Coordinates of C-alpha atoms and ligand atoms in Angstrom, one line a residue:
X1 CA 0.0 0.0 0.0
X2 CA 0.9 3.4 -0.8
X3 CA 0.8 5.8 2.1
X4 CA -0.2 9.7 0.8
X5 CA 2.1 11.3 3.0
X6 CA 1.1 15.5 3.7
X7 CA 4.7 16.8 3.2
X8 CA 3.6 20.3 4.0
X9 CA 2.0 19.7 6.7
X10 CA 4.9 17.5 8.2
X11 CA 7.2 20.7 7.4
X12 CA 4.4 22.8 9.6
X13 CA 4.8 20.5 12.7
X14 CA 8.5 20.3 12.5
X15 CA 8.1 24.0 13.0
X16 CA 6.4 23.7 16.3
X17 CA 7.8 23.0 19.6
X18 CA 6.6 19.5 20.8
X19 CA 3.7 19.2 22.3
X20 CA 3.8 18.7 25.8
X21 CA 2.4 15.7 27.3
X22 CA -1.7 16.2 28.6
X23 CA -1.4 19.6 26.7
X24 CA -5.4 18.4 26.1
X25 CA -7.5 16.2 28.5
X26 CA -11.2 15.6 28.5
X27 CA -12.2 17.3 25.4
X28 CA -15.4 16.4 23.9
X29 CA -17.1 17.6 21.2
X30 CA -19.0 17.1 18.2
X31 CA -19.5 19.2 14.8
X32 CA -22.3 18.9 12.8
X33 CA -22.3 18.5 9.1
X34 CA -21.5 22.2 7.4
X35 CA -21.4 23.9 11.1
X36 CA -18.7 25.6 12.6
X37 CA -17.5 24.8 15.6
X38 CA -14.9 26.8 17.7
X39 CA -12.4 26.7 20.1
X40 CA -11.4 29.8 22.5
X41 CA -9.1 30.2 24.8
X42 CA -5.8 32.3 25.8
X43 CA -2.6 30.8 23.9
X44 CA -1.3 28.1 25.8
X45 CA -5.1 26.4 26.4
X46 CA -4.3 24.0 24.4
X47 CA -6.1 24.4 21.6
X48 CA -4.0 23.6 18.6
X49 CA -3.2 20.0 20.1
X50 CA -6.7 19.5 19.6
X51 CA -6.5 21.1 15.8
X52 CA -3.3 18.8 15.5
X53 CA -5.5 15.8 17.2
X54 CA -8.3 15.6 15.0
X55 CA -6.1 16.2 11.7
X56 CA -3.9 13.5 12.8
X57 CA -0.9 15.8 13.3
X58 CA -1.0 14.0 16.7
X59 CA -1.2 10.9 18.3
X60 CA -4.1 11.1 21.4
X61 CA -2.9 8.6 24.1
X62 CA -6.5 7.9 24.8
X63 CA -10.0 8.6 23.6
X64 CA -11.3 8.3 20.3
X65 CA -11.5 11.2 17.4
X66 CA -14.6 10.0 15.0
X67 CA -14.8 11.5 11.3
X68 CA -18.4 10.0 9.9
X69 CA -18.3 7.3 12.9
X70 CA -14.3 6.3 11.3
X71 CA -12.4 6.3 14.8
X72 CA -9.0 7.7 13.1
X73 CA -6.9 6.2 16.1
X74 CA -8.0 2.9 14.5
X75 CA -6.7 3.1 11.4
X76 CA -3.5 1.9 10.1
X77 CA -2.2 5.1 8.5
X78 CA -1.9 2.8 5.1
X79 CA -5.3 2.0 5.2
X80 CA -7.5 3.1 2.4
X81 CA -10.0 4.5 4.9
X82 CA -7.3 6.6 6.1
X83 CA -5.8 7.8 2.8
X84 CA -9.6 9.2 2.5
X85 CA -9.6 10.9 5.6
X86 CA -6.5 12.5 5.2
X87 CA -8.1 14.1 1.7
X88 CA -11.5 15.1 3.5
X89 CA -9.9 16.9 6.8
X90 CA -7.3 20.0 5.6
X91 CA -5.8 22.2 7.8
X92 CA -5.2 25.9 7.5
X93 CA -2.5 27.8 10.1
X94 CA -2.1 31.0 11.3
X95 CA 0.9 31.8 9.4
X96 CA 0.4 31.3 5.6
X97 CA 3.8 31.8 5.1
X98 CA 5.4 29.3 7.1
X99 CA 3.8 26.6 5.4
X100 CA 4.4 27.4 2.2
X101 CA 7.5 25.9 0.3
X102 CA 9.4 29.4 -1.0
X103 CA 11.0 27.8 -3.6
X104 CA 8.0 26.4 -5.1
X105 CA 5.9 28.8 -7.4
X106 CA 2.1 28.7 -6.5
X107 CA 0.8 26.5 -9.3
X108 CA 3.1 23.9 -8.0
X109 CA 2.0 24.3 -3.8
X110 CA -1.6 24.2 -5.3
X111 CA -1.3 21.3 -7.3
X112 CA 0.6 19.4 -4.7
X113 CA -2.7 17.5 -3.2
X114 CA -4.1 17.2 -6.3
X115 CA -1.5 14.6 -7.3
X116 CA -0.7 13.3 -4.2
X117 CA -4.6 12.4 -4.1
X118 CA -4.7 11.4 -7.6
X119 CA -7.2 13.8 -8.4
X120 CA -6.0 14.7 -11.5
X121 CA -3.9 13.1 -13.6
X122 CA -2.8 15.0 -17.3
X123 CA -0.9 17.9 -16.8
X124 CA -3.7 20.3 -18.4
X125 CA -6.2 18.7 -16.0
X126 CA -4.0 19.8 -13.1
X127 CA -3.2 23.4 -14.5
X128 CA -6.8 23.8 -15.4
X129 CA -7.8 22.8 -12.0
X130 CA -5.0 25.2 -10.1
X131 CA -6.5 28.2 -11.9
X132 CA -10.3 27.5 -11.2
X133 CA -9.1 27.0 -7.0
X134 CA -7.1 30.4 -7.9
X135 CA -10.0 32.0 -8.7
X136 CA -12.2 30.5 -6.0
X137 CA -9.7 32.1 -3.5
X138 CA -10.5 35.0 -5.6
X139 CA -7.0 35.4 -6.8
X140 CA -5.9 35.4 -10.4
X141 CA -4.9 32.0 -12.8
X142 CA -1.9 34.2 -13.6
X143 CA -0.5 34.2 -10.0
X144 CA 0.2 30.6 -9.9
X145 CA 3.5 31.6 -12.0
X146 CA 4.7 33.8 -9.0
X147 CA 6.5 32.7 -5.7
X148 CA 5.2 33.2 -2.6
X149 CA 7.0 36.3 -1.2
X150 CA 5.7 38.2 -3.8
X151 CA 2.4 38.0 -2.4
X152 CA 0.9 39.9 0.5
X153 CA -0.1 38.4 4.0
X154 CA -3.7 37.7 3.2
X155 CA -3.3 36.8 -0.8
X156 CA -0.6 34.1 0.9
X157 CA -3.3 33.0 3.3
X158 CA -5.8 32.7 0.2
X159 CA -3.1 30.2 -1.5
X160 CA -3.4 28.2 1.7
X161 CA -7.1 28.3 1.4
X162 CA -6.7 27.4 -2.3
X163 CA -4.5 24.2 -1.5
X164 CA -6.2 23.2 1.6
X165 CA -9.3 23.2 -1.1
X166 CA -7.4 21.2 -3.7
X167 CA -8.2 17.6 -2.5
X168 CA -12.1 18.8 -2.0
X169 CA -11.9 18.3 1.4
X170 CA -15.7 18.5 3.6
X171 CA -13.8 19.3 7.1
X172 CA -11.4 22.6 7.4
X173 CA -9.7 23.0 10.7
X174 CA -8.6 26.4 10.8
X175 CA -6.2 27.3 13.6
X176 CA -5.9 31.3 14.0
X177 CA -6.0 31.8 10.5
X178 CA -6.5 35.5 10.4
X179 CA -3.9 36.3 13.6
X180 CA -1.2 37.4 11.5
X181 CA -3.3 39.9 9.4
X182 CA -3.9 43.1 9.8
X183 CA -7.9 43.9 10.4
X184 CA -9.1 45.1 7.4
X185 CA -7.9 42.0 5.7
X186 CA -8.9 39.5 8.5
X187 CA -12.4 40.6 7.9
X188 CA -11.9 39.6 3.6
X189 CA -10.3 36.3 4.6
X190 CA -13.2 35.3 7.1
X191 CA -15.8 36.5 4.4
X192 CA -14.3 34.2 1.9
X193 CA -14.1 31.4 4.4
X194 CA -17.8 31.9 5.4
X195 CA -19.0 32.0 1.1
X196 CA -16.8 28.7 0.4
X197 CA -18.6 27.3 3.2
X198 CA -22.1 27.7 1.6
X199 CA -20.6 27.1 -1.8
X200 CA -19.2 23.9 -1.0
X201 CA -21.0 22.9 2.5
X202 CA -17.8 22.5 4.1
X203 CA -17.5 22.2 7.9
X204 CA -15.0 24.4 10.0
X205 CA -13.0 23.8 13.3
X206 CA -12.4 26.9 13.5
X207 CA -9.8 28.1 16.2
X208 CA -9.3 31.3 17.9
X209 CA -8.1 33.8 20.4
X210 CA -10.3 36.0 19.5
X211 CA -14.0 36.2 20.2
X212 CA -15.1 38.8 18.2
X213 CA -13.6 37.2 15.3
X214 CA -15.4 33.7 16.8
X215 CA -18.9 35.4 16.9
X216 CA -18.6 36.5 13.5
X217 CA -17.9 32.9 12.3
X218 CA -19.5 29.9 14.6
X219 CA -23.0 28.4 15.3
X220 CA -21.4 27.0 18.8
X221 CA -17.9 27.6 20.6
X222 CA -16.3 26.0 22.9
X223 CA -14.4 28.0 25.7
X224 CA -10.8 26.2 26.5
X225 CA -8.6 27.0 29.7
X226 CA -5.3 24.7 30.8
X227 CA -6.3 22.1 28.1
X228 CA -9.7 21.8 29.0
X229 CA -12.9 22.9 27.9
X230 CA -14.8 24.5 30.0
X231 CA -17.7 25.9 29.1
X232 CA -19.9 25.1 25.4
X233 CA -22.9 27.2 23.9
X234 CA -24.7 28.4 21.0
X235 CA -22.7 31.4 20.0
X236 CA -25.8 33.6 21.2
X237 CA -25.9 32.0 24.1
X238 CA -22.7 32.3 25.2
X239 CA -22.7 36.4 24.0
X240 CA -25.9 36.4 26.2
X241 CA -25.3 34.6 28.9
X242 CA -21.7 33.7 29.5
X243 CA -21.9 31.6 32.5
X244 CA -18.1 30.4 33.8
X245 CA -16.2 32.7 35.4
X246 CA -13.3 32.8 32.7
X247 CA -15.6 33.0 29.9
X248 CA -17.3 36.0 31.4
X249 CA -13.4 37.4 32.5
X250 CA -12.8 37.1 28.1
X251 CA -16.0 39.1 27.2
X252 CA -15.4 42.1 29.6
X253 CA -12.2 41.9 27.8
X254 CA -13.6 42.4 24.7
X255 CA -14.0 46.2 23.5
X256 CA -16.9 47.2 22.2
X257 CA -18.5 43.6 22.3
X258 CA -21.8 44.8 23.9
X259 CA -21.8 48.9 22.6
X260 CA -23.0 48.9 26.5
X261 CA -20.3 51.9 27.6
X262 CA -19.3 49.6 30.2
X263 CA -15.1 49.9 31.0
X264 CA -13.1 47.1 29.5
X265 CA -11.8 45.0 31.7
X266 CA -8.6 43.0 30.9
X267 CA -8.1 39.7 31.4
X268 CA -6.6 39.1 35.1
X269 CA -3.8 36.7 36.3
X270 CA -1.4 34.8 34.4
X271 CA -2.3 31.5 32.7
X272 CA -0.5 28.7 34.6
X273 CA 2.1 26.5 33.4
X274 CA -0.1 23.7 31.8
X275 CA 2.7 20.9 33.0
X276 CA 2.0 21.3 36.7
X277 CA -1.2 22.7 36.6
X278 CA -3.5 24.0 39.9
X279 CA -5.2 21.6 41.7
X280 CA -8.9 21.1 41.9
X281 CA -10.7 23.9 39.2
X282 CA -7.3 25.3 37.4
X283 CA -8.8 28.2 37.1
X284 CA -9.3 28.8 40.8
X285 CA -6.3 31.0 41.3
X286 CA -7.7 33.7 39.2
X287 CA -11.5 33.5 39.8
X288 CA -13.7 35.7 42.1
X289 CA -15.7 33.0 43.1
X290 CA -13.2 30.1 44.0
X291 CA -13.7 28.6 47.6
X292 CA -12.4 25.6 49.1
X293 CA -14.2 23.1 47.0
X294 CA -12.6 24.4 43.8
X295 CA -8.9 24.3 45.3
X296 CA -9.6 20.8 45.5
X297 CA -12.0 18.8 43.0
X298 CA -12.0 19.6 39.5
X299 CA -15.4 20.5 38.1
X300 CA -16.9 18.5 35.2
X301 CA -18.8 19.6 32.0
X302 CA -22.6 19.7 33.2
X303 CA -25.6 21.4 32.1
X304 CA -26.2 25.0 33.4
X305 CA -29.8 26.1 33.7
X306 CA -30.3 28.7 31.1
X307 CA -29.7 28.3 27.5
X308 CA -27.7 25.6 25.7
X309 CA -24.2 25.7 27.8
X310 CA -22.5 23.5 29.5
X311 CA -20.3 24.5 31.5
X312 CA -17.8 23.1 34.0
X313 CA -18.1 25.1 37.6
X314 CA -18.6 24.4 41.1
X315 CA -20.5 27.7 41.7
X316 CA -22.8 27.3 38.2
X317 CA -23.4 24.0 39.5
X318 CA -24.2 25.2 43.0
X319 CA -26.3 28.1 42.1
X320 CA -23.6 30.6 43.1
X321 CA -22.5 31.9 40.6
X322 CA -25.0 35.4 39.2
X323 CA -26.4 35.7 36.5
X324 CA -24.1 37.5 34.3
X325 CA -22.9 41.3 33.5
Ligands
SF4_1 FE1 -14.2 29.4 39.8 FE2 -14.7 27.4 41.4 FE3 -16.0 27.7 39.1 FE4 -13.4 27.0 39.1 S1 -15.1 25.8 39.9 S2 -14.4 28.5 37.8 S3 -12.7 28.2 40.8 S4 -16.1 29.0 40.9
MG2 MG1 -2.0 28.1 19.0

């Protein structure tokens, strides 16, 4: 058996410092068919392990991550079943530059899945195929003869798009893809993302530090902190009615978020160092509500009353917590 192997992808990874061990624990989660789902949280939550998890950049030592019911930990990376998973889930990173080869022109980066899926075969087939993802990206057939540096930050994050696009994947998982652009163009890039979406009913993992950005693009988000998650909701929900302390510490952090004049408040406390973690609720040494119960038993994902979250907190759970700014 021939094993497709994601070359780019590999040179991505090789890039990043090596996960640390339990970087991600009890994450669950499920995305429906042409939703988008995403993950919040300060850098360091965790939440590109789980990106890396579910694309297969990463081994999980335990659990299961399900793509149609296909448990991908069960695979043998050779296995057909596999090979087809690896063309459905793409991934697109934060920094469109670093994962593009500079010495390969754009056609070439672009056409890359397309062999290596044996989507195309004649070499007319492939160029013709290039220039139509070129123009889905809204970019130009003629700028597959040009090298990446010659582009700017967002046109090199639309050849990303355009590649990730190339195998006709249904699953993106998109990990800060606008952080390294300037505003005006994050808001072009997330546009694009959200017509290619309708046009082809893909689904998005969409990963962020950045709520407004989030709001703009998901149906639900989850809320990570320390590697876990903890707090889930419909996106108006959790804009509502944020109801753990840390989510609720992230919106009053937020300018403008609500118009409602009242003073931003920035996000308190360090994040911890994820290796030896806090005992009991991590988050109890930066929350206004943590008592002795927190220090020592670690809150799990529940349903809160109100709305669709869930959330994981002693004081939600105890009625303790108010409700909301
Ligand atoms: Fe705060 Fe306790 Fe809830 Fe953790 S469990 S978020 S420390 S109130
Ligand atoms: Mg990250």
């Amino acid at each position: 058996t021939f094993d497709v192997s994601r070359p780019w992808l590999n040179r991505v990874l090789e890039r990043q410092p090596k996960a640390f061990l339990k970087a991600a624990q009890d994450i669950t989660f499920a995305i429906d068919k042409g939703e988008t789902f995403a993950l919040v949280g300060e850098s360091g939550s965790g939440k590109s392990t789980v990106a890396k998890l579910v694309v297969g950049l990463l081994e999980a030592s335990a659990g299961e991550v399900r793509i149609d019911g296909i448990d991908m930990r069960r695979q043998t990376p050779s296995s057909a079943a596999m090979r087809d998973l690896r063309r459905r889930i793409q991934m697109i990173f934060q920094d469109p530059y670093a994962s593009l080869n500079p010495r390969w022109r754009v056609d070439r980066i672009i056409a890359e899945p397309i062999r290596a899926f044996g989507l195309e075969h004649s070499r007319q087939a492939i160029a013709a195929r290039v220039g139509e993802l070129l123009e889905l990206v809204r970019l130009h057939p003629r700028d597959g003869q040009k090298y990446p540096h010659e582009f700017s930050g967002g046109q090199r994050q639309r050849i990303c798009i355009a590649r990730a696009l190339a195998s006709r994947p249904e699953f993106l998982v998109c990990d800060e893809p606008t952080s390294a652009l300037d505003v005006s163009v994050q808001a072009q890039i997330l546009n694009l993302m959200r017509d290619l979406q309708d046009e082809f009913g893909l689904t998005y993992l969409f990963i962020s530090h950045d709520l407004a950005v989030v709001r703009h693009m998901a149906r639900r988000i989850g809320v990570m902190y320390l590697g876990r998650l903890v707090e889930i909701a419909a996106s108006g929900d959790l804009f509502a009615r944020p109801q753990h302390p840390y989510t609720r510490m992230l919106m009053e952090a937020i300018p403008d978020l609500t118009m409602s004049g009242r003073p931003r408040r920035a996000v308190e406390g360090e994040i911890p160092n994820p290796i030896s973690p806090p005992s009991g609720c991590t988050f109890h040494p930066r929350c206004p509500l943590a008592n002795d119960r927190c220090r020592r038993e670690m809150p799990r994902l529940g349903r809160a009353n109100a709305g669709s979250s869930t959330v994981a907190c002693h004081a939600v759970e105890e009625g303790r917590a108010d409700a909301g700014p």
